[in-house]
Amino acid sequence: MKARGNEYDAIVVGSGPNGLAAAITMQRKGLSVLLIEARDTIGGGLRSASLTLPGFTHDICSAVHPLAIASPFFTALPLKDHGLEFIYPTVGVAHPFENGGAVAVYRDIAETAQYLGEDKSTYQIVMSRIVKSWSDLLPDLLAPFHFPKHPLKLAAFGLKGLQSATTFAKRFRTTEARGLWAGMAAHSIQPLTNATTASFGLVLLATAHAGGWPIAKGGSMSIANALSSYFLSLGGKMITDFPVRSLNELPSSRAILFDVTPKQLLEIAGEKFSRVYTSQLKKYRYGMGVFKIDWALSGPIPFTASQCRQAGTVHLGNSLEEIVKSEQESSEGKHADHPFVLLAQPSLFDHTRAPAGKHTAWAYCHVPNGSTFNMTERIEQQVERFAPGFKDLILQRHVMNPVQLETYDANYVGGDINGGVADAKQLFTRPALKLSPYRTSAKGIYICSSSTPPGGGVHGMCGYHAARRALRDIFNEH
Ligand SMILES: Cc1cc2nc3c(=O)[nH]c(=O)nc-3n(C[C@H](O)[C@H](O)[C@H](O)COP(=O)(O)OP(=O)(O)OC[C@H]3O[C@@H](n4cnc5c(N)ncnc54)[C@H](O)[C@@H]3O)c2cc1C
């Protein structure tokens, strides 16, 4: 379809999960959409590559996909027909302790709660209530601020989620429940004393019980490949190797949606924005960065706790106190001696990732924004602590510090993988306080990255909601 007087109806700049979601949402309405990507392949945080040795496939950014399978948008697409298969590890997440024990998170709440001693019933009550309402809560949680479809259920969730993780933790007494909780809440990438950090822990535990924490067969790139294959099958067009630096470089269109963060948006389109909007974007805050390692291993990680040897994801931080300290230190510009490490071991469940008998592992920890400090030794020591003999298995490693991450994908400003801090102030007002967070002050220009609600993670809901806004504003589509 030829757009009236323009080369395209809409252009999407950036092909991460949100750019792809925005492009698909508009192409599905019969518009002509062009998707432009800076790198030589599409995918943003969804790419996989042989980073270490031939025959090993590593996820460069995202690896574990509870939010992709929870996403109301992605789950409504025929992605299986376009080659996407999710694999569900036996244990979704495991959390080992220094005494050799571990908590395993299964789909079943009761099976999980058996590890939590005297916190068993508290955990079961809290999680059962949330999981029971989960299908009603999800569309309200993965959306911009709006009048909810299920206000009472959302209010009940909000009363808990608005708390800090450390306040919420007071209902647990055991080291096991407190450690498990802190590991989940630390995905917020903030000090766990911050308000609303409990919401991250609750959402991630609920996804583990409601759907699981799967990996994508063949690597996260399979998700991007399925999305782009579907987009192309609808008639969409794509260009790669095109880092957009100015609006003048773009073909003509009625709408442009940017899967970029405020920093780049200002550089590319700042001249079109009002003074107020420009000043709002300038005040946008980025958070801690991450230091990432991928390993090619000669065998599976020899975790002491058997539950960890069956888990897709392992949280390495021992106790709540240690995890709180690690996150606090990184937020204060320090590098934790014992960092909280998020580790995934995809090759245990997906044989396409490594040669027979060999394995891959993926891990990162939070560090100060823009840090170039080498955390390799500290991360590997943290793995060795719970899996003696781990270091002897390393055949090759590939590391990325925050600066290298930003060079790889300009959206990871200073290594911030969430597109900006998702604290109480920025959770709903990202990137600026506006009636619609996806509109900029310039007609026809939108932002659709994880710097908009509902924020970071592979779910595509920022792109979907931004595209819906553009469809209503510009194309009179409802
Ligand atoms: C190390 C790491 C681990 C992660 N782990 C997980 C995980 O396990 N699970 C999970 O759900 N999430 C995870 N994430 C977060 C997740 O990857 C992001 O939240 C998600 O990819 C954000 O999607 P997006 O579309 O907003 O941006 P991105 O995925 O960052 O995509 C942006 C795209 O835009 C392109 N681009 C930027 N500027 C321009 C320009 N000027 N011109 C053209 N193209 C441009 C970039 O090259 C990139 O391809 C992780 C991220 C990292 C870095």
Coordinates of C-alpha atoms and ligand atoms in Angstrom, one line a residue:
M1 CA 0.0 0.0 0.0
K2 CA 1.4 3.4 -1.0
A3 CA 1.0 6.1 1.7
R4 CA -0.9 9.2 0.5
G5 CA 1.8 11.8 -0.6
N6 CA 4.4 10.1 1.6
E7 CA 6.9 7.3 0.9
Y8 CA 5.5 5.5 4.0
D9 CA 2.6 5.9 6.4
A10 CA 4.9 5.2 9.4
I11 CA 8.6 4.7 10.1
V12 CA 9.9 3.0 13.2
V13 CA 13.5 3.7 14.2
G14 CA 15.1 0.8 16.2
S15 CA 14.2 -2.9 16.0
G16 CA 14.3 -4.0 19.6
P17 CA 11.2 -5.9 20.9
N18 CA 9.4 -2.5 21.2
G19 CA 10.3 -1.3 17.7
L20 CA 9.2 -4.6 16.3
A21 CA 5.9 -4.5 18.3
A22 CA 5.2 -1.0 17.1
A23 CA 5.9 -1.9 13.5
I24 CA 3.7 -5.0 13.6
T25 CA 0.8 -3.1 15.3
M26 CA 0.7 -0.5 12.5
Q27 CA 1.4 -2.9 9.6
R28 CA -1.4 -5.1 10.8
K29 CA -3.8 -2.2 10.2
G30 CA -2.8 -2.1 6.5
L31 CA -0.5 0.9 6.8
S32 CA 2.9 0.9 5.0
V33 CA 5.6 0.7 7.6
L34 CA 9.4 0.9 7.3
L35 CA 11.5 -0.4 10.2
I36 CA 15.0 1.0 10.4
E37 CA 17.9 -0.5 12.4
A38 CA 21.4 0.9 13.2
R39 CA 23.1 -2.5 13.3
D40 CA 23.5 -5.1 10.6
T41 CA 20.9 -7.4 12.2
I42 CA 17.5 -6.6 13.7
G43 CA 16.6 -7.4 17.3
G44 CA 18.0 -4.9 19.8
G45 CA 18.2 -6.8 23.2
L46 CA 17.2 -10.0 21.5
R47 CA 20.3 -11.0 19.5
S48 CA 22.3 -14.1 20.0
A49 CA 25.8 -14.8 18.6
S50 CA 28.8 -17.1 18.9
L51 CA 30.6 -14.8 21.3
T52 CA 33.1 -17.3 22.6
L53 CA 34.0 -20.4 20.6
P54 CA 32.7 -21.9 17.4
G55 CA 29.6 -24.0 18.1
F56 CA 28.5 -22.0 21.2
T57 CA 25.5 -19.6 20.9
H58 CA 25.2 -16.9 23.5
D59 CA 22.4 -14.4 24.2
I60 CA 24.1 -11.0 24.0
C61 CA 21.5 -9.2 26.1
S62 CA 18.2 -10.8 27.3
A63 CA 18.1 -14.5 27.9
V64 CA 15.1 -15.4 30.0
H65 CA 11.6 -14.6 28.9
P66 CA 8.8 -14.5 31.6
L67 CA 7.6 -11.2 30.3
A68 CA 7.5 -12.3 26.6
I69 CA 5.2 -15.2 27.5
A70 CA 3.1 -12.9 29.7
S71 CA 2.8 -10.1 27.1
P72 CA -0.8 -9.8 26.0
F73 CA 0.6 -8.5 22.6
F74 CA 3.2 -11.1 21.9
T75 CA 0.9 -14.0 22.9
A76 CA -1.8 -12.8 20.4
L77 CA 0.7 -13.1 17.5
P78 CA 1.2 -16.3 15.4
L79 CA 4.9 -16.5 16.4
K80 CA 5.0 -20.3 16.6
D81 CA 4.1 -20.3 12.9
H82 CA 7.2 -18.1 12.4
G83 CA 9.5 -20.6 14.1
L84 CA 9.4 -19.5 17.8
E85 CA 9.6 -22.2 20.4
F86 CA 9.9 -21.6 24.2
I87 CA 11.6 -24.1 26.4
Y88 CA 10.6 -24.4 30.1
P89 CA 13.4 -25.4 32.5
T90 CA 12.4 -27.9 35.2
V91 CA 13.1 -25.3 37.9
G92 CA 12.3 -21.7 36.8
V93 CA 14.6 -20.0 39.2
A94 CA 16.8 -21.3 42.0
H95 CA 18.4 -19.4 44.8
P96 CA 21.3 -21.1 46.6
F97 CA 22.6 -20.4 50.1
E98 CA 26.0 -20.6 51.6
N99 CA 25.0 -23.7 53.7
G100 CA 24.6 -25.7 50.5
G101 CA 20.8 -25.6 50.5
A102 CA 18.6 -23.7 47.9
V103 CA 15.1 -22.6 47.2
A104 CA 13.6 -23.7 43.9
V105 CA 10.8 -21.8 42.3
Y106 CA 8.4 -24.1 40.4
R107 CA 5.1 -23.3 38.6
D108 CA 3.4 -24.8 41.6
I109 CA 3.2 -22.4 44.5
A110 CA 2.9 -25.1 47.2
E111 CA 5.9 -27.0 45.8
T112 CA 7.9 -23.8 46.0
A113 CA 6.6 -23.0 49.5
Q114 CA 7.9 -26.3 50.9
Y115 CA 11.4 -24.8 50.9
L116 CA 10.3 -21.8 53.0
G117 CA 9.9 -23.4 56.5
E118 CA 7.8 -21.2 58.8
D119 CA 7.2 -18.7 55.9
K120 CA 5.4 -21.4 53.9
S121 CA 1.9 -20.3 54.5
T122 CA 2.7 -16.6 54.2
Y123 CA 4.2 -17.2 50.8
Q124 CA 1.3 -19.4 49.7
I125 CA -1.3 -16.8 50.7
V126 CA 0.5 -13.8 49.1
M127 CA 1.3 -15.5 45.9
S128 CA -2.0 -17.4 45.4
R129 CA -3.9 -14.2 45.7
I130 CA -1.8 -12.5 43.0
V131 CA -1.6 -15.4 40.7
K132 CA -5.4 -15.9 40.9
S133 CA -5.9 -12.4 39.6
W134 CA -3.0 -12.5 37.2
S135 CA -4.8 -12.6 33.9
D136 CA -6.9 -9.6 35.0
L137 CA -3.9 -7.7 36.5
L138 CA -1.5 -8.1 33.5
P139 CA -3.1 -5.8 31.0
D140 CA -3.4 -3.1 33.7
L141 CA 0.2 -3.6 34.9
L142 CA 1.8 -3.7 31.4
A143 CA 0.2 -0.4 30.3
P144 CA 0.6 3.3 30.7
F145 CA -1.2 5.0 33.7
H146 CA -4.9 4.7 33.0
F147 CA -8.2 3.9 34.7
P148 CA -7.8 0.2 35.3
K149 CA -10.2 -2.5 34.1
H150 CA -10.0 -4.2 37.4
P151 CA -9.5 -1.4 40.0
L152 CA -10.0 -3.4 43.1
K153 CA -7.6 -6.1 42.1
L154 CA -5.0 -3.5 41.0
A155 CA -5.5 -1.6 44.3
A156 CA -4.9 -4.8 46.3
F157 CA -1.7 -5.4 44.2
G158 CA -0.7 -1.7 44.5
L159 CA -0.8 -1.7 48.3
K160 CA 1.9 -4.4 48.4
G161 CA 3.8 -3.3 45.2
L162 CA 4.2 0.3 46.3
Q163 CA 6.3 -0.7 49.3
S164 CA 10.0 -1.0 49.3
A165 CA 11.3 -4.6 49.0
T166 CA 12.9 -4.3 52.4
T167 CA 9.6 -3.3 54.0
F168 CA 7.8 -6.1 52.3
A169 CA 10.4 -8.5 53.4
K170 CA 9.5 -7.9 57.1
R171 CA 6.6 -10.4 56.6
F172 CA 9.2 -13.2 56.1
R173 CA 11.3 -14.7 58.9
T174 CA 13.4 -17.4 57.2
T175 CA 16.7 -16.8 55.5
E176 CA 15.3 -18.8 52.5
A177 CA 12.2 -16.7 51.9
R178 CA 14.0 -13.4 52.6
G179 CA 16.9 -14.3 50.2
L180 CA 14.5 -15.5 47.5
W181 CA 12.5 -12.3 47.8
A182 CA 15.5 -10.0 47.7
G183 CA 16.8 -11.8 44.5
M184 CA 13.5 -11.3 42.8
A185 CA 13.1 -7.6 43.8
A186 CA 16.7 -6.8 42.8
H187 CA 15.6 -7.0 39.2
S188 CA 14.4 -3.5 39.8
I189 CA 18.0 -2.4 39.5
Q190 CA 17.6 0.0 42.4
P191 CA 18.4 0.1 46.2
L192 CA 15.9 -2.3 47.7
T193 CA 15.0 0.4 50.2
N194 CA 13.3 2.4 47.4
A195 CA 9.5 2.6 47.3
T196 CA 7.9 0.4 44.6
T197 CA 10.8 -2.1 44.5
A198 CA 8.4 -4.7 46.0
S199 CA 6.3 -4.5 42.7
F200 CA 9.3 -6.0 40.8
G201 CA 9.6 -8.9 43.2
L202 CA 5.9 -9.6 43.1
V203 CA 5.6 -9.4 39.3
L204 CA 8.5 -11.7 38.7
L205 CA 7.4 -14.3 41.3
A206 CA 3.9 -14.1 39.8
T207 CA 5.2 -14.7 36.3
A208 CA 7.2 -17.7 37.6
H209 CA 4.1 -19.3 39.0
A210 CA 1.6 -18.2 36.3
G211 CA 3.6 -19.0 33.2
G212 CA 7.2 -19.9 34.0
W213 CA 10.6 -18.4 33.1
P214 CA 11.3 -19.9 29.7
I215 CA 14.2 -19.5 27.3
A216 CA 13.8 -19.4 23.5
K217 CA 15.0 -22.4 21.5
G218 CA 18.1 -21.5 19.5
G219 CA 18.6 -18.3 21.5
S220 CA 16.7 -15.0 22.1
M221 CA 17.3 -14.1 18.5
S222 CA 14.6 -16.6 17.6
I223 CA 12.1 -14.2 19.2
A224 CA 13.3 -11.3 17.0
N225 CA 13.4 -13.6 13.9
A226 CA 9.8 -14.7 14.5
L227 CA 8.6 -11.1 15.0
S228 CA 10.4 -9.8 11.9
S229 CA 9.3 -12.8 9.8
Y230 CA 5.7 -12.0 10.8
F231 CA 6.2 -8.3 10.1
L232 CA 7.6 -9.1 6.6
S233 CA 4.8 -11.5 5.9
L234 CA 2.3 -8.6 6.5
G235 CA 4.1 -6.6 3.9
G236 CA 6.4 -4.5 6.2
K237 CA 9.8 -3.2 5.0
M238 CA 13.1 -3.2 6.8
I239 CA 16.5 -1.5 6.4
T240 CA 19.5 -2.4 8.6
D241 CA 22.9 -0.8 8.9
F242 CA 21.3 2.6 9.1
P243 CA 22.0 4.5 12.4
V244 CA 19.6 7.4 12.2
R245 CA 21.3 10.7 13.3
S246 CA 18.8 13.3 12.1
L247 CA 15.2 13.5 10.9
N248 CA 16.5 14.8 7.5
E249 CA 17.9 11.3 6.8
L250 CA 14.4 9.7 6.9
P251 CA 12.0 9.1 4.0
S252 CA 8.8 11.0 4.2
S253 CA 6.0 9.6 6.4
R254 CA 3.0 10.7 8.5
A255 CA 4.3 9.2 11.8
I256 CA 7.8 8.3 13.2
L257 CA 8.1 6.1 16.2
F258 CA 11.5 6.0 18.0
D259 CA 12.6 2.9 19.8
V260 CA 15.3 4.9 21.4
T261 CA 15.8 6.6 24.8
P262 CA 15.4 10.3 25.6
K263 CA 19.2 11.0 25.2
Q264 CA 19.1 9.9 21.5
L265 CA 15.7 11.3 20.8
L266 CA 17.0 14.7 21.7
E267 CA 20.0 14.3 19.4
I268 CA 17.9 13.1 16.5
A269 CA 14.7 15.2 16.7
G270 CA 15.4 17.8 19.5
E271 CA 15.0 20.8 17.2
K272 CA 11.3 19.9 16.7
F273 CA 10.5 19.8 20.4
S274 CA 9.0 22.5 22.7
R275 CA 11.2 24.0 25.4
V276 CA 9.2 22.4 28.1
Y277 CA 9.4 18.9 26.5
T278 CA 13.1 19.3 25.8
S279 CA 13.7 20.3 29.4
Q280 CA 11.7 17.3 30.6
L281 CA 13.7 14.9 28.5
K282 CA 17.0 16.5 29.7
K283 CA 16.0 15.7 33.3
Y284 CA 15.3 12.0 32.5
R285 CA 17.5 9.8 34.7
Y286 CA 19.4 6.7 33.8
G287 CA 20.2 4.1 36.4
M288 CA 22.9 1.6 37.3
G289 CA 24.7 -0.2 34.5
V290 CA 25.4 -3.9 34.2
F291 CA 28.6 -5.9 33.7
K292 CA 27.9 -9.0 31.7
I293 CA 29.8 -12.3 31.1
D294 CA 29.2 -15.2 28.8
W295 CA 31.1 -18.4 29.3
A296 CA 31.8 -21.5 27.1
L297 CA 32.1 -24.3 29.6
S298 CA 33.5 -27.9 29.3
G299 CA 30.6 -29.2 31.5
P300 CA 27.5 -28.2 33.4
I301 CA 28.0 -25.8 36.4
P302 CA 28.6 -28.0 39.4
F303 CA 26.3 -26.3 41.9
T304 CA 26.3 -27.8 45.3
A305 CA 22.5 -27.6 45.6
S306 CA 20.8 -30.0 43.2
Q307 CA 17.9 -27.6 42.6
C308 CA 20.3 -25.2 40.9
R309 CA 21.5 -27.9 38.6
Q310 CA 17.9 -28.1 37.2
A311 CA 17.3 -24.3 37.0
G312 CA 17.2 -22.1 34.0
T313 CA 18.0 -19.0 36.1
V314 CA 20.0 -18.9 39.3
H315 CA 20.2 -15.9 41.7
L316 CA 23.6 -15.7 43.4
G317 CA 23.5 -13.4 46.4
N318 CA 23.0 -15.6 49.4
S319 CA 21.0 -13.6 52.0
L320 CA 18.7 -10.6 51.8
E321 CA 21.3 -8.6 53.7
E322 CA 24.0 -9.3 51.2
I323 CA 21.8 -8.5 48.2
V324 CA 20.6 -5.3 49.8
K325 CA 24.2 -4.3 50.4
S326 CA 25.3 -5.1 46.9
E327 CA 22.5 -3.1 45.2
Q328 CA 23.0 -0.2 47.6
E329 CA 26.7 0.0 47.0
S330 CA 26.3 -0.1 43.2
S331 CA 23.8 2.7 43.4
E332 CA 26.3 4.8 45.4
G333 CA 29.0 4.4 42.7
K334 CA 30.9 1.5 44.4
H335 CA 31.7 -2.0 43.1
A336 CA 30.4 -4.7 45.4
D337 CA 32.9 -7.2 46.6
H338 CA 30.1 -9.9 46.6
P339 CA 27.8 -8.7 43.8
F340 CA 24.3 -10.0 43.4
V341 CA 24.7 -12.1 40.2
L342 CA 21.9 -13.2 37.9
L343 CA 22.9 -16.3 36.0
A344 CA 21.2 -18.4 33.3
Q345 CA 22.3 -21.8 32.0
P346 CA 20.4 -22.2 28.7
S347 CA 22.4 -25.1 27.3
L348 CA 21.1 -27.4 30.1
F349 CA 17.7 -27.3 28.4
D350 CA 18.5 -26.3 24.8
H351 CA 21.0 -28.5 23.0
T352 CA 21.4 -26.1 20.1
R353 CA 23.4 -23.8 22.3
A354 CA 26.7 -25.8 22.7
P355 CA 28.5 -28.8 21.2
A356 CA 27.5 -32.1 22.8
G357 CA 28.7 -32.4 26.4
K358 CA 29.7 -28.7 26.5
H359 CA 27.7 -25.8 28.0
T360 CA 27.1 -22.1 28.0
A361 CA 26.3 -19.7 30.9
W362 CA 25.2 -16.1 30.9
A363 CA 25.5 -13.8 33.9
Y364 CA 25.5 -10.2 34.9
C365 CA 25.7 -8.0 38.0
H366 CA 24.7 -4.3 38.6
V367 CA 27.5 -1.7 38.7
P368 CA 27.6 2.1 38.7
N369 CA 26.4 3.7 35.5
G370 CA 29.2 4.1 32.9
S371 CA 31.6 2.0 35.0
T372 CA 34.6 0.4 33.2
F373 CA 35.7 -1.6 36.3
N374 CA 36.4 -5.3 35.4
M375 CA 34.0 -7.4 37.6
T376 CA 35.0 -10.7 36.0
E377 CA 36.9 -12.0 39.1
R378 CA 34.2 -11.0 41.5
I379 CA 31.4 -12.5 39.4
E380 CA 33.3 -15.8 38.9
Q381 CA 34.1 -16.0 42.6
Q382 CA 30.4 -15.6 43.4
V383 CA 29.6 -18.5 41.1
E384 CA 32.5 -20.6 42.6
R385 CA 31.1 -19.9 46.1
F386 CA 28.0 -21.9 45.3
A387 CA 29.5 -24.2 42.7
P388 CA 33.1 -25.2 43.7
G389 CA 35.0 -26.3 40.6
F390 CA 33.2 -23.9 38.3
K391 CA 36.3 -21.9 37.3
D392 CA 38.0 -25.2 36.1
L393 CA 35.3 -25.6 33.5
I394 CA 35.9 -22.3 31.7
L395 CA 37.0 -22.8 28.1
Q396 CA 36.5 -19.2 27.1
R397 CA 34.7 -16.0 28.3
H398 CA 33.3 -12.9 26.7
V399 CA 32.7 -9.8 28.8
M400 CA 30.9 -6.5 28.3
N401 CA 31.2 -3.5 30.7
P402 CA 28.5 -0.8 30.6
V403 CA 30.4 1.4 28.1
Q404 CA 30.8 -1.6 25.7
L405 CA 27.1 -2.4 26.2
E406 CA 26.1 1.2 25.1
T407 CA 28.5 1.0 22.1
Y408 CA 26.7 -2.2 21.2
D409 CA 23.2 -0.8 21.6
A410 CA 22.8 3.0 22.1
N411 CA 19.7 2.4 24.2
Y412 CA 21.8 1.0 27.1
V413 CA 22.9 4.4 28.2
G414 CA 25.8 3.9 30.7
G415 CA 24.9 0.2 30.7
D416 CA 21.3 0.9 32.0
I417 CA 19.4 -2.1 30.5
N418 CA 16.0 -0.7 31.5
G419 CA 16.1 2.5 29.3
G420 CA 16.1 4.7 32.5
V421 CA 15.5 4.2 36.2
A422 CA 12.2 2.7 37.0
D423 CA 11.8 4.2 40.4
A424 CA 8.6 5.7 41.9
K425 CA 9.1 9.0 40.1
Q426 CA 9.8 7.5 36.7
L427 CA 7.8 4.4 36.7
F428 CA 4.6 6.0 35.2
T429 CA 6.0 9.3 34.0
R430 CA 8.7 7.9 31.8
P431 CA 10.0 9.7 29.8
A432 CA 8.0 12.9 30.8
L433 CA 4.8 13.8 32.7
K434 CA 2.3 13.8 29.8
L435 CA -1.3 12.7 29.2
S436 CA 0.2 10.1 26.8
P437 CA 3.8 9.2 27.5
Y438 CA 4.3 8.1 23.9
R439 CA 3.6 11.4 22.3
T440 CA 6.4 14.0 22.0
S441 CA 5.6 17.7 21.8
A442 CA 6.0 17.4 18.0
K443 CA 3.0 16.2 15.9
G444 CA 3.6 12.8 14.4
I445 CA 6.8 12.0 16.4
Y446 CA 6.5 9.3 19.1
I447 CA 8.7 7.4 21.5
C448 CA 8.1 3.7 21.9
S449 CA 11.2 2.2 23.7
S450 CA 11.5 0.8 27.2
S451 CA 11.9 4.5 28.3
T452 CA 8.1 4.5 28.2
P453 CA 5.5 2.6 30.3
P454 CA 5.6 -0.2 31.2
G455 CA 9.4 -0.1 31.0
G456 CA 12.2 -2.6 30.6
G457 CA 12.1 -6.2 29.6
V458 CA 11.1 -8.2 26.5
H459 CA 7.3 -7.8 26.3
G460 CA 6.8 -5.3 23.4
M461 CA 4.1 -3.5 25.3
C462 CA 5.8 -0.1 25.1
G463 CA 5.8 -0.4 21.3
Y464 CA 2.3 -1.7 21.1
H465 CA 0.8 1.1 23.2
A466 CA 2.9 3.8 21.4
A467 CA 1.7 2.5 18.0
R468 CA -1.9 2.4 19.2
R469 CA -1.5 6.1 20.3
A470 CA -0.1 7.0 16.8
L471 CA -2.9 5.0 15.1
R472 CA -5.6 7.0 17.0
D473 CA -3.8 10.4 16.6
I474 CA -2.7 10.3 13.0
F475 CA -4.6 7.5 11.2
N476 CA -8.0 7.8 13.0
E477 CA -7.8 4.1 13.8
H478 CA -9.4 2.9 17.1
Ligands
LIG1 C1 22.7 -7.8 29.5 C2 21.2 -7.7 29.4 C3 20.4 -8.7 29.9 C4 19.0 -8.6 29.8 N1 18.3 -9.7 30.3 C5 16.9 -9.7 30.1 C6 16.2 -10.8 30.3 O1 16.7 -11.9 30.6 N2 14.8 -10.8 30.1 C7 14.2 -9.6 29.7 O2 13.0 -9.6 29.5 N3 14.9 -8.5 29.4 C8 16.3 -8.5 29.6 N4 17.0 -7.4 29.3 C9 16.3 -6.1 28.9 C10 15.8 -6.1 27.5 O3 16.8 -6.6 26.6 C11 15.4 -4.7 27.2 O4 14.5 -4.2 28.2 C12 14.6 -4.7 25.8 O5 15.4 -5.2 24.8 C13 14.2 -3.2 25.5 O6 13.6 -3.2 24.2 P1 13.6 -1.9 23.3 O7 12.9 -2.3 22.1 O8 13.0 -0.8 24.1 O9 15.1 -1.5 23.1 P2 16.4 -2.4 22.5 O10 16.0 -3.8 22.6 O11 17.5 -1.9 23.2 O12 16.4 -2.0 21.0 C14 16.7 -0.8 20.5 C15 17.2 -0.9 19.0 O13 17.2 0.4 18.4 C16 18.4 0.5 17.7 N5 18.8 1.9 17.6 C17 19.1 2.7 18.7 N6 19.4 3.9 18.2 C18 19.2 3.9 16.9 C19 19.3 4.9 15.9 N7 19.7 6.1 16.1 N8 19.0 4.5 14.6 C20 18.7 3.2 14.3 N9 18.5 2.3 15.2 C21 18.8 2.6 16.5 C22 19.4 -0.4 18.5 O14 20.5 -0.8 17.7 C23 18.6 -1.5 18.9 O15 18.6 -2.6 17.9 C24 18.4 -7.5 29.3 C25 19.2 -6.5 28.7 C26 20.6 -6.6 28.7 C27 21.4 -5.6 28.1

